[in-house]
Coordinates of C-alpha atoms in Angstrom, one line a residue:
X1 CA 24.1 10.3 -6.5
X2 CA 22.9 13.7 -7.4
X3 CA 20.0 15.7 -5.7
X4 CA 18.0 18.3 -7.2
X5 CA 19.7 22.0 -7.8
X6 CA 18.9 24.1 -5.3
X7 CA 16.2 27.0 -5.6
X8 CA 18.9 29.9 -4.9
X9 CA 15.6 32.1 -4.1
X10 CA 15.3 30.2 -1.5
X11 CA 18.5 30.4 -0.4
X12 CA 18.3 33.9 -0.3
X13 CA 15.7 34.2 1.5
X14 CA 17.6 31.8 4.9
X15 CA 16.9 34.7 7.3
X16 CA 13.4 35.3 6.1
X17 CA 13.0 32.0 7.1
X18 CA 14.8 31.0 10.2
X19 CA 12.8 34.0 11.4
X20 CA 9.3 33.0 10.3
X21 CA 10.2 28.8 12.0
X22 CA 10.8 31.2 15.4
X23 CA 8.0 33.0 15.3
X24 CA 6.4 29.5 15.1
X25 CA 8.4 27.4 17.3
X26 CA 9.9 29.8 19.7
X27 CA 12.5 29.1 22.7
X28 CA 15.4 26.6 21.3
X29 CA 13.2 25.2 18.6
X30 CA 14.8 26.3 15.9
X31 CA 18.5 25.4 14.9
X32 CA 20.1 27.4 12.5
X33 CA 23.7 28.0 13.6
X34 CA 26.4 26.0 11.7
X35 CA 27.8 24.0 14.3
X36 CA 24.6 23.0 15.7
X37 CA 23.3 21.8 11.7
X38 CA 26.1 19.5 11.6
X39 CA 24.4 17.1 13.7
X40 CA 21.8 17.0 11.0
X41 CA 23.8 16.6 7.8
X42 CA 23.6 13.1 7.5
X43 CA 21.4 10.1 8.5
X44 CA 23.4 6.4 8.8
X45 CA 23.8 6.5 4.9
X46 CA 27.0 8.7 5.9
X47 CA 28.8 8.7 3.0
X48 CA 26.4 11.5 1.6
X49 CA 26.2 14.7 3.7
X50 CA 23.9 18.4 3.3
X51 CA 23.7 21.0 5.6
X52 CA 20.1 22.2 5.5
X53 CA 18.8 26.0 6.0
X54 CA 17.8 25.0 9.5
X55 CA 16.4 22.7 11.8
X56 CA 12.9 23.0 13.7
X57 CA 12.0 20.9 17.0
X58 CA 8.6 21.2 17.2
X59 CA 7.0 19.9 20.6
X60 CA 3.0 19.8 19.3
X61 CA 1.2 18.8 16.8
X62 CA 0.0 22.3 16.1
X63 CA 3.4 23.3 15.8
X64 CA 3.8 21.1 13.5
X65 CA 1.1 21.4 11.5
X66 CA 2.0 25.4 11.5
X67 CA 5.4 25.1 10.3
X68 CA 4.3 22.5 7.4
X69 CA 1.0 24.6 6.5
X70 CA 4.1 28.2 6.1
X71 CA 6.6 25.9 4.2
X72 CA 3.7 24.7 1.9
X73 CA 2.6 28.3 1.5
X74 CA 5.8 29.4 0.7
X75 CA 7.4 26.9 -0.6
X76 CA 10.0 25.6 1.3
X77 CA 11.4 22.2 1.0
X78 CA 10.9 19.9 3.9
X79 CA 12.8 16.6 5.5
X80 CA 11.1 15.0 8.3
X81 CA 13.2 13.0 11.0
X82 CA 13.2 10.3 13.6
X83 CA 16.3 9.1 15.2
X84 CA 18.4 9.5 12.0
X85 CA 19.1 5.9 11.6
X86 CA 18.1 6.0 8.4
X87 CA 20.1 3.3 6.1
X88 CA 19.1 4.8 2.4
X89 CA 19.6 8.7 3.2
X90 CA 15.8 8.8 3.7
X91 CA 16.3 11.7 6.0
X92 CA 19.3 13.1 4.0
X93 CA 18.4 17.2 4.3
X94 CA 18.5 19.7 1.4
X95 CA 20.5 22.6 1.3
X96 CA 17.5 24.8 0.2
X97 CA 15.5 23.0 2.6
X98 CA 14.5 22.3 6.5
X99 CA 15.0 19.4 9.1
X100 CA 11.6 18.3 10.7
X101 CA 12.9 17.0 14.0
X102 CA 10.3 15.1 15.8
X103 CA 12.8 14.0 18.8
X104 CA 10.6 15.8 21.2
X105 CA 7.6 13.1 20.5
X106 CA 8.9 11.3 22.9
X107 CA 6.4 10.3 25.3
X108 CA 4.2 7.0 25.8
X109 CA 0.5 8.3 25.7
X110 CA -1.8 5.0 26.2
X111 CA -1.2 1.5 27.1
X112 CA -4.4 -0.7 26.7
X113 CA -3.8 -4.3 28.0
X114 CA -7.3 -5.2 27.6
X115 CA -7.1 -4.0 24.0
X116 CA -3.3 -4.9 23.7
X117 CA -2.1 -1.8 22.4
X118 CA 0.2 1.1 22.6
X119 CA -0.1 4.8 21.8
X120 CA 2.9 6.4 21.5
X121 CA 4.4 9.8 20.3
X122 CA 7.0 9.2 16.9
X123 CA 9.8 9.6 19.0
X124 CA 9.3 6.8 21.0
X125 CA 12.0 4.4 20.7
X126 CA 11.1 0.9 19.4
X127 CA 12.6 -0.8 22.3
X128 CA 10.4 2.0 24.7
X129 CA 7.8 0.4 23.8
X130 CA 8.5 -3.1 24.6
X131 CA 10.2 -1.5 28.1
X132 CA 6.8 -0.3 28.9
X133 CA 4.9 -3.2 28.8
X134 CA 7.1 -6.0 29.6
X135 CA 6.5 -5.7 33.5
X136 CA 2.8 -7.4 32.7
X137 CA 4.6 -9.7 29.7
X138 CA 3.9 -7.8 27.1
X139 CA 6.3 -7.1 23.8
X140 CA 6.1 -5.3 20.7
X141 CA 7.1 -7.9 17.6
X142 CA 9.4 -5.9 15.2
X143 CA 12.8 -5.6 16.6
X144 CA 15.1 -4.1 14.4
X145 CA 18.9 -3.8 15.0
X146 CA 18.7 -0.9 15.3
X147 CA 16.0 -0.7 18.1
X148 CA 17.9 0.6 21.1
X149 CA 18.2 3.8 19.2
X150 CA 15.6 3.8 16.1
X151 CA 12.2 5.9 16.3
X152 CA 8.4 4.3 15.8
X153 CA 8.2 6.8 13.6
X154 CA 10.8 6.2 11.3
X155 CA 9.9 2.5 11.7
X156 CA 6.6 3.4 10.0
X157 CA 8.1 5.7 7.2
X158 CA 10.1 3.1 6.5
X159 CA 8.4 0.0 7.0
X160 CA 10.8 -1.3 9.4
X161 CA 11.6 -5.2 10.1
X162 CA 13.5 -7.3 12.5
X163 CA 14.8 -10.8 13.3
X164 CA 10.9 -11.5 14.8
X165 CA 9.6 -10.3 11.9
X166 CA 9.0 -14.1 9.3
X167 CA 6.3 -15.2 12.3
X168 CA 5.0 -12.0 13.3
X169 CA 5.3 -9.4 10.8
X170 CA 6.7 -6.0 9.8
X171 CA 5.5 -2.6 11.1
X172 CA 2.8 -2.5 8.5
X173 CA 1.2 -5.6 10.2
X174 CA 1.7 -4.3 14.2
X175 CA 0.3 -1.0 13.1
X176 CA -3.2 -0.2 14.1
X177 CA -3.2 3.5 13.9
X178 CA -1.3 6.8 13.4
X179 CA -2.4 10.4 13.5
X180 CA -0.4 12.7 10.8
X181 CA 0.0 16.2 9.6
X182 CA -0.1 16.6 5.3
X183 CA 2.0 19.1 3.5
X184 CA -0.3 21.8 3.5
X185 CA -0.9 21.5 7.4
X186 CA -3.9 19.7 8.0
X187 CA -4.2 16.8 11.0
X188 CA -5.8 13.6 10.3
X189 CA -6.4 10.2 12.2
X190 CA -6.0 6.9 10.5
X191 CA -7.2 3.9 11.7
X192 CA -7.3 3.6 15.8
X193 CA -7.3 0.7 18.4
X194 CA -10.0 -1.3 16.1
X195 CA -8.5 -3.9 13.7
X196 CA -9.7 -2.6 10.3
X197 CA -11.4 0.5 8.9
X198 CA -13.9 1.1 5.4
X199 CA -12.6 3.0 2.7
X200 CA -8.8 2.8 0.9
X201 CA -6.1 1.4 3.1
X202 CA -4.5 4.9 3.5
X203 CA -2.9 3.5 6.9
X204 CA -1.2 0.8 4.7
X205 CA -0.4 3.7 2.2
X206 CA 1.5 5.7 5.1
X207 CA 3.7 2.9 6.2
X208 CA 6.5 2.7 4.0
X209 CA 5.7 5.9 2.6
X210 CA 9.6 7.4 3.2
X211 CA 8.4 10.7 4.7
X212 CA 7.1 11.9 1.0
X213 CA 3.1 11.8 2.2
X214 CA 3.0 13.4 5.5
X215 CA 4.7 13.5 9.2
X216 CA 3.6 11.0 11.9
X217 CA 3.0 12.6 15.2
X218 CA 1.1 9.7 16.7
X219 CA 1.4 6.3 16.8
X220 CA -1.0 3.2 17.7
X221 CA 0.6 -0.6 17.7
X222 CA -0.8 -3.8 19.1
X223 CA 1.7 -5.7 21.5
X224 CA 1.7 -9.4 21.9
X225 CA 1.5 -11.4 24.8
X226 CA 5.3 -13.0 25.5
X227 CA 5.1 -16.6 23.9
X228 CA 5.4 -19.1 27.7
X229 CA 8.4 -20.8 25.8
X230 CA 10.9 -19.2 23.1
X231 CA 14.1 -21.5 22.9
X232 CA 17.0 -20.5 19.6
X233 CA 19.0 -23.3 18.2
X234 CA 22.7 -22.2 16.7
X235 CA 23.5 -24.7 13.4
X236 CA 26.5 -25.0 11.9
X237 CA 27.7 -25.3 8.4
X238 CA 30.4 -26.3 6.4
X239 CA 29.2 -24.2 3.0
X240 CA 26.3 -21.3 2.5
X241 CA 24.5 -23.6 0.2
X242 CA 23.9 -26.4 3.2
X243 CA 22.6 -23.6 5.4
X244 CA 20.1 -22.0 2.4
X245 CA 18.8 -25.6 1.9
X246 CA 17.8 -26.1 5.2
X247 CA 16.2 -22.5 5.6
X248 CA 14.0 -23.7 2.4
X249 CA 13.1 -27.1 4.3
X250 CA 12.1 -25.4 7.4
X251 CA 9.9 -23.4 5.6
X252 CA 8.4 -26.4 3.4
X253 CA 7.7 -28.4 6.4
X254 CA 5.8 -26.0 7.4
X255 CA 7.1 -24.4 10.4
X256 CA 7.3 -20.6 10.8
X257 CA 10.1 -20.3 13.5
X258 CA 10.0 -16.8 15.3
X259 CA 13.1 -15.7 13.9
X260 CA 15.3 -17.3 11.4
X261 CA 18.4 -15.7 10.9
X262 CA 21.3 -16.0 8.7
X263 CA 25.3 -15.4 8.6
X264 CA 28.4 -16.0 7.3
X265 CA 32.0 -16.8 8.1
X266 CA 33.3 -13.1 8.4
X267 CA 30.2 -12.3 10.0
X268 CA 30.6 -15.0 12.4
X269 CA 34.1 -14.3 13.5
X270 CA 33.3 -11.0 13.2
X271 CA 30.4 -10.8 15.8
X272 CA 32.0 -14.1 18.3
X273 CA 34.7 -11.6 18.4
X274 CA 32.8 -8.5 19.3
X275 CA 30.1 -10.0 21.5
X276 CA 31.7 -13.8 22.9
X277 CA 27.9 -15.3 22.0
X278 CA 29.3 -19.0 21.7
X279 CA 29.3 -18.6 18.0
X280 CA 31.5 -21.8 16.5
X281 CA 34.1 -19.8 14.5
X282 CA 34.7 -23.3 11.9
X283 CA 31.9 -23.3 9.9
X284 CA 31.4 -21.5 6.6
X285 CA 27.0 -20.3 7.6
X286 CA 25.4 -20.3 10.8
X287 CA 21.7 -20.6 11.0
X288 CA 20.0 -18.8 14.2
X289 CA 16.4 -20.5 14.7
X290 CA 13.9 -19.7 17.1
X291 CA 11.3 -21.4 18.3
X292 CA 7.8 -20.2 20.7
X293 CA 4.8 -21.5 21.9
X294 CA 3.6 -23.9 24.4
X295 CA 6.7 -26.0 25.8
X296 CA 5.4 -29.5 24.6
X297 CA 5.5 -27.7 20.6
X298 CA 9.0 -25.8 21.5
X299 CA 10.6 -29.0 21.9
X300 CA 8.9 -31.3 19.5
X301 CA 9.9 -28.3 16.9
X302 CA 13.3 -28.3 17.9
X303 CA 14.1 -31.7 17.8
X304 CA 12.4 -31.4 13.8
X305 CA 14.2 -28.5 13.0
X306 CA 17.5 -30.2 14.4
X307 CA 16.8 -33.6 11.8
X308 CA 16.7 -31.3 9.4
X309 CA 19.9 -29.6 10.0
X310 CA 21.4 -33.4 10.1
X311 CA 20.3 -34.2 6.9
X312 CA 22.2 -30.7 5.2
X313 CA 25.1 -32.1 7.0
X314 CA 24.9 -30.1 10.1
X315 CA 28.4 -29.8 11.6
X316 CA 27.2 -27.9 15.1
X317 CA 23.6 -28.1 16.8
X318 CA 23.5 -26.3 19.6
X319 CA 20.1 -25.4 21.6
X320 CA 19.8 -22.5 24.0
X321 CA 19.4 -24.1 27.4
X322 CA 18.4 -20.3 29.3
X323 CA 16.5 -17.4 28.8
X324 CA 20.0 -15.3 29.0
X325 CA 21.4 -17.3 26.1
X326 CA 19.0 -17.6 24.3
X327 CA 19.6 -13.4 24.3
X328 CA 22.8 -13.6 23.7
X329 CA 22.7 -15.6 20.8
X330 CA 19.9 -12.8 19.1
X331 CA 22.6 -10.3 21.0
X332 CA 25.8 -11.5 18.6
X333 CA 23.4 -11.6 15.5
X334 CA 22.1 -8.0 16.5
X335 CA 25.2 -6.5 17.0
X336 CA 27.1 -7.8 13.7
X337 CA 27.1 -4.6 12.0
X338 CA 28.9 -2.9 14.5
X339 CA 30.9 -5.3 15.2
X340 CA 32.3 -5.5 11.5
X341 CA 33.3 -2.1 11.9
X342 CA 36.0 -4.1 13.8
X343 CA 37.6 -5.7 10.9
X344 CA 37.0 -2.5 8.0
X345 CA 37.2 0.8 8.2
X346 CA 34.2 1.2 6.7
X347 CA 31.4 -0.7 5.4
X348 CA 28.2 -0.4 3.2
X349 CA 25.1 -1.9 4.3
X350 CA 22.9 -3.0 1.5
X351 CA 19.1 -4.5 2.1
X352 CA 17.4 -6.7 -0.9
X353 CA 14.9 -9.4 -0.8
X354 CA 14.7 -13.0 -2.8
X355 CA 12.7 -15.7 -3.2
X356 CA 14.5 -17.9 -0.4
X357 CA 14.6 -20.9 -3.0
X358 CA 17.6 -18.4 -5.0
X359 CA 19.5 -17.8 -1.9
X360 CA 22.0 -20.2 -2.6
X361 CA 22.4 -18.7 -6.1
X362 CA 22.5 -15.2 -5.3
X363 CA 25.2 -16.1 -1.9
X364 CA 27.4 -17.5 -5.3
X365 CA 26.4 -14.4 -7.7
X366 CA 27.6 -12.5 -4.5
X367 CA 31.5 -14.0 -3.8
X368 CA 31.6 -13.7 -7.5
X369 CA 31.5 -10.2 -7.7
X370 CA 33.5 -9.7 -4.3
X371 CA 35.8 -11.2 -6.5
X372 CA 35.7 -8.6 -9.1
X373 CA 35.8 -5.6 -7.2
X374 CA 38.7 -6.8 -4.9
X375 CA 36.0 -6.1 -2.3
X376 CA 35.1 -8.2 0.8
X377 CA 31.6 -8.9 1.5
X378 CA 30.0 -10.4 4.9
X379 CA 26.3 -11.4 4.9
X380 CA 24.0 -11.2 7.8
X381 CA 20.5 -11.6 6.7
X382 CA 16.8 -12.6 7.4
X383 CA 16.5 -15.9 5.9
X384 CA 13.7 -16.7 6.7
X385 CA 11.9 -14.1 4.6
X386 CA 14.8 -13.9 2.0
X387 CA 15.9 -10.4 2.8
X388 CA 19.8 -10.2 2.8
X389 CA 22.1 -7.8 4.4
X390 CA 25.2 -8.1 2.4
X391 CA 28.1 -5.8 4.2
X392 CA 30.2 -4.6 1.5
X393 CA 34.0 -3.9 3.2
X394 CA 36.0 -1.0 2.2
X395 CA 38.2 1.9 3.2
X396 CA 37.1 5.5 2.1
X397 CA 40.3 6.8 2.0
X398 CA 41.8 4.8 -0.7
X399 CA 40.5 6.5 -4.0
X400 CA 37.6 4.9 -5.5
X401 CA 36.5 2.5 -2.9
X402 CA 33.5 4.0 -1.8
X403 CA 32.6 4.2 -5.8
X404 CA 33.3 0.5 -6.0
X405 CA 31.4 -0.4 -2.9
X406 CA 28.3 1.8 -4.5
X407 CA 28.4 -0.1 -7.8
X408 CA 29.1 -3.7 -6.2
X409 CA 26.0 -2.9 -4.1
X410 CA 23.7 -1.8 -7.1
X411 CA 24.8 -5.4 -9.0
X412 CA 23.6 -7.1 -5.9
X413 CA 20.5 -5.5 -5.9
X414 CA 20.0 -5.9 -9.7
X415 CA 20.8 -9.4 -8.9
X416 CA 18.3 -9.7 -6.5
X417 CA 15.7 -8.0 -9.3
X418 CA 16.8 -10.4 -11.3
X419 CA 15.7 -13.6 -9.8
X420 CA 12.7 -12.4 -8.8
X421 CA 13.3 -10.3 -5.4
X422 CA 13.1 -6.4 -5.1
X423 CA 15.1 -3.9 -3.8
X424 CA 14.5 -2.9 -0.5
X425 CA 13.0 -5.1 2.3
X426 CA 12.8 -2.9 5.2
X427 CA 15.3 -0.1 4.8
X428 CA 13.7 1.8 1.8
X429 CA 14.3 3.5 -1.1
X430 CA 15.3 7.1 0.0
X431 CA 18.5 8.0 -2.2
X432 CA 20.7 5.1 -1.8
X433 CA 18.1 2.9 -4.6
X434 CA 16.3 5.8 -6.2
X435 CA 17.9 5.4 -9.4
X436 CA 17.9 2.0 -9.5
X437 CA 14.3 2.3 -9.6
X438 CA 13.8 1.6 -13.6
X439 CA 15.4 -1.9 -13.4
X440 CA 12.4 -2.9 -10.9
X441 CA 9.4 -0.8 -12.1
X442 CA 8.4 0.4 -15.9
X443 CA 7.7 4.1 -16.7
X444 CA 4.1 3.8 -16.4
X445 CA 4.6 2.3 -12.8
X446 CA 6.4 4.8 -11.6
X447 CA 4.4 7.4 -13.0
X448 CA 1.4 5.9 -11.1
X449 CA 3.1 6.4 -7.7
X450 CA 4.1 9.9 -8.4
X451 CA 0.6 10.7 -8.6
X452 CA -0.1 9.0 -5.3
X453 CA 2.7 11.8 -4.2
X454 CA 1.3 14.8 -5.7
X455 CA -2.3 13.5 -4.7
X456 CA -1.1 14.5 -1.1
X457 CA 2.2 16.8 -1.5
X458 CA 0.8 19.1 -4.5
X459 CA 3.5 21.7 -4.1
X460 CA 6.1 18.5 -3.7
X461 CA 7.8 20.4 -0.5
X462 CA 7.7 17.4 1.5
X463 CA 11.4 14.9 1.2
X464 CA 11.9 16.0 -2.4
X465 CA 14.4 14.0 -4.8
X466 CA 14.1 10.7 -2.6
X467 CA 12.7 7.3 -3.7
X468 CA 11.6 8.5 -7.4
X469 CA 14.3 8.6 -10.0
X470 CA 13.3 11.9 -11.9
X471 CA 11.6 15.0 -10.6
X472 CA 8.3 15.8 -12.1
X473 CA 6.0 18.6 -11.7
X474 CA 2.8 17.3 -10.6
X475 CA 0.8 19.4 -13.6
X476 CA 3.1 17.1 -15.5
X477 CA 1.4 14.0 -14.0
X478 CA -2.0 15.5 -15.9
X479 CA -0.9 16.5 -19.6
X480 CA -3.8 16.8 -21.9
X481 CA -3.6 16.0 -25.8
X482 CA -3.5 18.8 -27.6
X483 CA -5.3 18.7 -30.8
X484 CA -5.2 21.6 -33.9
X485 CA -3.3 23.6 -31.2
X486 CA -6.5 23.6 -28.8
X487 CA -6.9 21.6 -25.3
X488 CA -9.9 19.7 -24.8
X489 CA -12.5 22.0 -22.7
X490 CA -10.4 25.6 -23.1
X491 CA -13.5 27.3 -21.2
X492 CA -12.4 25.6 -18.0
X493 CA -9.8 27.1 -15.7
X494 CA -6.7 25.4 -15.3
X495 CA -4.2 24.7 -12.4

């Protein structure tokens, strides 16, 4: 993985700047020690590591919009933050560049039950927000792994997910509003507390956007009132297959469950052994089903979804008979990652999405190519929705693992190209799939969304060298054909 060079004017120029960010945010605002950058080198996509010029902890918007409208003026590159829990490097800095830390946003601003909604600053946890509200049985839908710890903010650059997400939607579909600052410093509101606004769906634009368009300083979500009855059944299989079948019947007869989550034998053990959630440790898949709603359609849907189970030769049915274990079920699915961090030294997270008809297919195309590499896999993943989590196991200090665990991930996610999927489902682009952009998108398509990018970050200061394979200056974007060695129009200035 290679980032662009960096501007070594820029670099000269470090004290220039550290002292301009202090005149702006004064106080502690501004890191630029080397001890306290180290922090910052890194999101969770650890294996790549930059320390940048320094970082800046605004605590207002106009702080914000002041240090973005000096960096555009001058120049300076510019990585906006949340929590840092970042799987793809999306808030990987530049060594030429500046953090954006928004921890500071970190305050609850509105809650409207009447119009069931949340305002929130960015640095809001997710699970803040469903701690707020839950006293009048309130919750906020996404949930993902990660939410003890990951920002709203971050959830909206990168279009975050979660086990609830197949019945209730990703952050795109929980977001009614945000308020932003652009690249060249200016504040603007999209959407608000109303369900839809005229004009282009910028709001839908901004979530997923990676940090490349603008920084979120404000957020507004709708919350949902808690479903009166939400019951999980555990199923048990002898082979991956049995337990992708009955996913796609589940689907096909057309229940949406509230979650339905999928994992594997290592993640299995790997989690029972972390957590003790009653996972049965002698099956090869284990399906995590939830069902809500009324009580009289929890249980007629669980006695469905448990027929179904029987006829893929279910070896364990096992329905949550309390609220607490019901949690702890979701708890040993949440905390898998971590927990197989017990049995490698290291792992690589990887995040593509299928059709859930090719999920038995791809599971195979998958132990293949473990197979290949010498290289363990465990899969934890959103079955409902078809987007996979394959943990890739390795050790970084044996030579050449951590290459072979990047280049098994990439043939999974060309895989998951392949039969129809794409590359990312909720944990985005940043630099982990950047160049494996091409194998998804054609030229023209990607030139298309660079001009979305230089449509609101002309001077490209804002997360450079993420998401797009090759850097291109925006004036490039707008060639004209050139003709007897004359441009179209020469009376007309040009940019």
């Amino acid at each position: 993985m290679h980032m662009p060079p960096p501007d070594e004017g820029i670099l000269a120029r470090r004290e220039e700047i550290v002292a301009a960010l202090r005149a702006i945010v004064p106080g502690e605002g501004v890191i630029a020690d080397q001890v306290g950058l180290r922090p910052y080198e890194c999101d969770a996509l650890s294996a790549y590591r930059a320390v940048p010029i320094a970082v800046v902890l605004p605590s207002t918007v106009e702080e914000v919009s002041a240090v973005l409208a000096w960096c555009h003026r001058e120049k300076v590159k510019v990585v906006p933050r949340g929590a840092g829990t970042s799987l793809s490097g999306g808030s990987l800095p530049l060594v030429d560049g500046i953090v954006l830390g928004m921890g500071k946003f970190n305050r609850i601003l509105d809650i409207d039950f009447e119009n069931r909604t949340v305002t929130a600053q960015p640095g809001v946890t997710n699970l803040g927000i469903t701690k707020a509200v839950e006293h009048a049985g309130f919750y906020y839908a996404p949930d993902p792994s990660s939410q003890i710890a990951c920002s709203i903010g971050g959830n909206i650059a990168e279009n975050s997910g979660g086990v609830h997400c197949l019945k209730y939607g990703l952050t795109t579909n929980n977001v009614l509003g945000i308020e932003m600052v652009l690249p060249t410093g200016e504040i603007v509101r999209l959407g608000g507390k109303h369900l839809d606004s005229e004009g282009y769906d910028l709001l839908g634009l901004m979530t997923g956007s990676e940090g490349l368009l603008g920084v979120v300083t404000e957020v507004t979500v709708r919350i949902l009132q808690k479903p009166p009855v939400a019951r999980a059944v555990l199923m048990g299989f002898a082979s991956s297959e049995q337990g992708g079948d009955t996913v796609a019947s589940i689907i096909g007869a057309g229940i949406i469950p509230g979650g339905l989550e999928m994992m594997d034998r290592p993640a299995i053990q790997a989690a029972e052994d972390f957590l003790h959630a009653g996972y049965p440790l002698d099956v090869e898949a284990l399906l995590i089903c939830e069902l809500d709603g009324p009580e009289v359609e929890v249980n007629h849907l669980i006695e469905t979804v448990a027929g179904i189970a029987r006829q893929h030769g279910a070896t364990t049915i096992r329905v949550s008979q309390s609220e607490e274990e019901r949690l702890l079920f979701w708890a040993g699915r949440k905390a898998a990652f971590p927990a197989v961090g017990r049995i490698s030294p290291d792992y690589y997270c990887m995040d593509g999405t299928i059709p859930r008809a090719r999920l038995a297919e791809v599971l195979a195309g998958m132990q293949e190519m473990s197979k290949r590499y010498g290289l363990r896999v465990a899969n934890v993943f959103h079955a409902g929705d078809g987007n996979l989590h394959p943990l890739i196991l390795f050790d970084a200090n044996k030579p050449d693992e951590l290459q072979k665990a990047e280049a098994f991930g990439s043939d999974i996610l060309k895989l998951c190209v392949e039969v129809g999927g794409v590359l990312t489902g909720e944990h985005g682009v940043g630099v982990e799939k950047r160049d494996l952009m091409p194998t998804m998108f054609t030229e023209a398509d990607l030139n298309q969304q660079i001009r979305v990018k230089c449509a609101f970050d002309p001077e490209q200061i804002l997360n450079p060298g993420k998401v797009f394979p090759k850097l291109h200056r925006c004036a490039e974007m707008g060639r004209l054909h050139v003709s007897g060695g004359r441009v179209p129009f020469a009376d007309l200035p040009r940019f």
